[in-house]
Amino acid sequence: MALLFTEKNTAIRQTVFDALNSTKITDIHTHLYTPSFGDILLWGIDDLLVYHYLVAEAMRWLDVPYDMFWAMSKRDQADLIWKALFIDHSPISEASRGVLTTLQALGLDTSSRDLDSYRRFFAEWKIEDYVDRVFELANLEGLVMTNDPFDDLERPAWLEFKAVDPRFHAVLRLDTLLNDWPNAVPKLNSWGYTVDLVPGRETYVEIRRFLRDWAGRINAIYMAASLPPTFAYPDDSVRSDLLKNCVFPVAAETGLPMGLMIGSKRAVNPQLKLAGDSVGRGNIEAVEHICQENPNIKFLLTMLGRENQHEVCVAARKFRNLHVFGCWWYVNIPSLIEEITRMRVELLGLGMTPQHSDARVLDQVIYKWSHSRKIIGDVLTEKYTDLAATGWIVSEAEIRRDIAGLLGGNFWDFIKR
Ligand code: RAT
Ligand code: ZN
C-alpha cells in the first residue's frame, strides 16, 4: 500500500520531487514549430542569445543605435549580447540564467565561458535528433504551438501540408484577426473570404468559414488571442463583434476552447521590435462577462499583469468553463511564479495548469521547465506538509496523480471535456 506521510517534510519533499521529475509534461503554450517547418523552428546558442527577453536587457547596457543592431547578423548580435549580459556583468536575470541552465543540462562546461565551443556543439546536431534530446531533457511529452494563419512565414508550410510531428499540437491564433482587422481584411479577401471593413452578416459567415477551415487544416486543439490591457467585452469594437458573431459560435460548434491572454501592450518601444511590448493591467470584468454569457464554451485564461492574478483566481472559482494557466512572460520569473502558484493552489486547489514555457527557442523548454518545476515542487511540498499536519494521509500515488494533472492532465481533461 501507499506510503504514508504523517510528519517529515523531507519525505514529502522527496516524493513530490520524484513525481515532478518523472512526470511527462504537456507544455500548453509555446512559439515553437514542428521541425518539418524548417528554419522557423529556432534552436541553438545564437537563437538562445538573441531571444527578445535578452535583447531588451542587453540594450540597456549597449549604446549601439537600434537600426545598426537590427542590421547585424544573428551571430554578431549574439556576440554583443553575450558580452553585455554574461561577460561585462554577471548573468543573474532569469532569462540569462536560463541560457546557462540550458547549456549545463546539455553537458556543456559553463565555467569555460567559451562561446565558440558552444557554437561548435550545436553545429554537430541534426534538428530531428536534437528535438528528441531536448524533449528528453525537459521531460516533455508534447507541446502546443502558436499558429497564426496571417503569419507569412508559417502559412505556406500549412498550405504545403508538411507532416507535423505528433508531439507538436496546433493552436489557431487569432491576434491578427482580432487585433488588426484593417490589415486582415485585404488578406482575407485575397484568400477568397469575402469580408467588409465594417463587418455584417455576410462577413460573419465568411469569418466563421475561415475559422473552421483553418482549425481543420492545422488540427487545432484550441483557439487563442493575446489581447491588450484595454480589452473590454462587450463594447462597440470590431473585436467584440467578431468574438460574439464568429469566434464564440465556432467555439460552441466545434467544442474548441478559446484562450484569452490579456495584458500585452504591443510596441511600447517599436524600435525594440519583438522586445518592445509591455504590460498593463487588464479588466477581469470582460472575462466574467464572456464566461457568464457563454456557459457552453470553454475558456483558457492567463493574464500578464501581476495585479490581475488574484482576481483571475477568483473568476475561475465562479466559472467552471474557465481554466487558468501559466505564468505568462513578465510574470514568468521565480519570485512571481512562486507567489502566483501558491495563490492558485490556495484558491483553486489543483484545478488549473500552473505553467507553460512560452519558449520561442526549442532549447528554452529545458530551463523554463527546470526552473518552474523547482518552484512548483517547493509550493506543493509546503501544501502537502500542511495537509499532513491535519492528520490527512496522502499516498504517493495520490501525489503522482495530482502532479500529473498539473503538468498537463488537467489541461487535456479540460480540452476533452
Ligand atoms: O513571451 C513571448 O515571447 C511574447 O513575445 C509573446 O509571444 C507572448 O507570449 C504571446 O504569446 O503573445
Ligand atoms: Zn506566447
Coordinates of N, CA and C in Angstrom, one line a residue, residues 313 327 334-347 349 352 354-355 372 375-377 379-380 383 406:
C313 N -7.9 34.2 -10.2 CA -8.2 33.0 -9.4 C -9.7 33.1 -9.0
C327 N 2.3 31.1 -16.0 CA 2.7 32.4 -15.6 C 3.4 33.0 -16.8
P334 N 11.0 33.6 -11.1 CA 10.8 32.8 -9.9 C 10.0 33.4 -8.8
S335 N 10.3 34.7 -8.5 CA 9.5 35.3 -7.3 C 8.0 35.3 -7.6
L336 N 7.6 35.6 -8.8 CA 6.2 35.7 -9.1 C 5.6 34.3 -9.4
I337 N 6.4 33.4 -10.0 CA 5.8 32.1 -10.2 C 5.5 31.5 -8.8
E338 N 6.3 31.7 -7.9 CA 6.1 31.2 -6.5 C 4.8 31.8 -5.9
E339 N 4.7 33.1 -6.0 CA 3.6 33.8 -5.4 C 2.3 33.4 -6.1
I340 N 2.3 33.3 -7.4 CA 1.1 33.0 -8.2 C 0.7 31.5 -8.0
T341 N 1.7 30.7 -8.0 CA 1.4 29.2 -7.9 C 0.8 29.0 -6.5
R342 N 1.4 29.6 -5.5 CA 0.8 29.4 -4.1 C -0.6 30.0 -4.0
M343 N -0.8 31.1 -4.6 CA -2.1 31.7 -4.6 C -3.2 30.8 -5.3
R344 N -2.8 30.3 -6.4 CA -3.7 29.5 -7.2 C -4.0 28.2 -6.4
V345 N -3.0 27.6 -5.8 CA -3.3 26.4 -5.1 C -4.2 26.7 -3.9
E346 N -4.0 27.8 -3.3 CA -4.8 28.1 -2.1 C -6.3 28.5 -2.5
L347 N -6.4 29.0 -3.7 CA -7.8 29.4 -4.1 C -8.5 28.4 -5.0
G349 N -7.1 25.0 -5.4 CA -6.6 23.6 -5.2 C -5.8 23.2 -6.4
M352 N -6.2 23.7 -12.1 CA -5.6 24.7 -13.0 C -4.3 24.0 -13.6
P354 N -0.5 25.1 -13.8 CA 0.3 26.2 -13.2 C 1.3 26.9 -14.2
Q355 N 1.7 26.1 -15.2 CA 2.8 26.7 -16.0 C 2.8 26.3 -17.5
S372 N 10.8 26.2 -13.3 CA 9.5 26.1 -12.8 C 9.2 24.9 -11.9
I375 N 10.1 25.4 -8.4 CA 9.2 26.3 -7.6 C 7.9 25.6 -7.3
I376 N 7.3 24.9 -8.3 CA 6.1 24.2 -8.1 C 6.3 23.1 -7.0
G377 N 7.5 22.5 -7.0 CA 7.8 21.5 -6.0 C 7.8 22.1 -4.6
V379 N 6.3 24.8 -3.5 CA 5.0 25.1 -3.1 C 4.2 23.9 -2.7
L380 N 4.3 22.8 -3.5 CA 3.5 21.6 -3.2 C 4.0 21.0 -1.9
K383 N 2.4 22.7 0.8 CA 1.0 22.4 1.0 C 0.7 21.0 1.4
L406 N -1.4 18.6 -12.9 CA -0.8 19.9 -13.0 C 0.1 20.1 -14.2

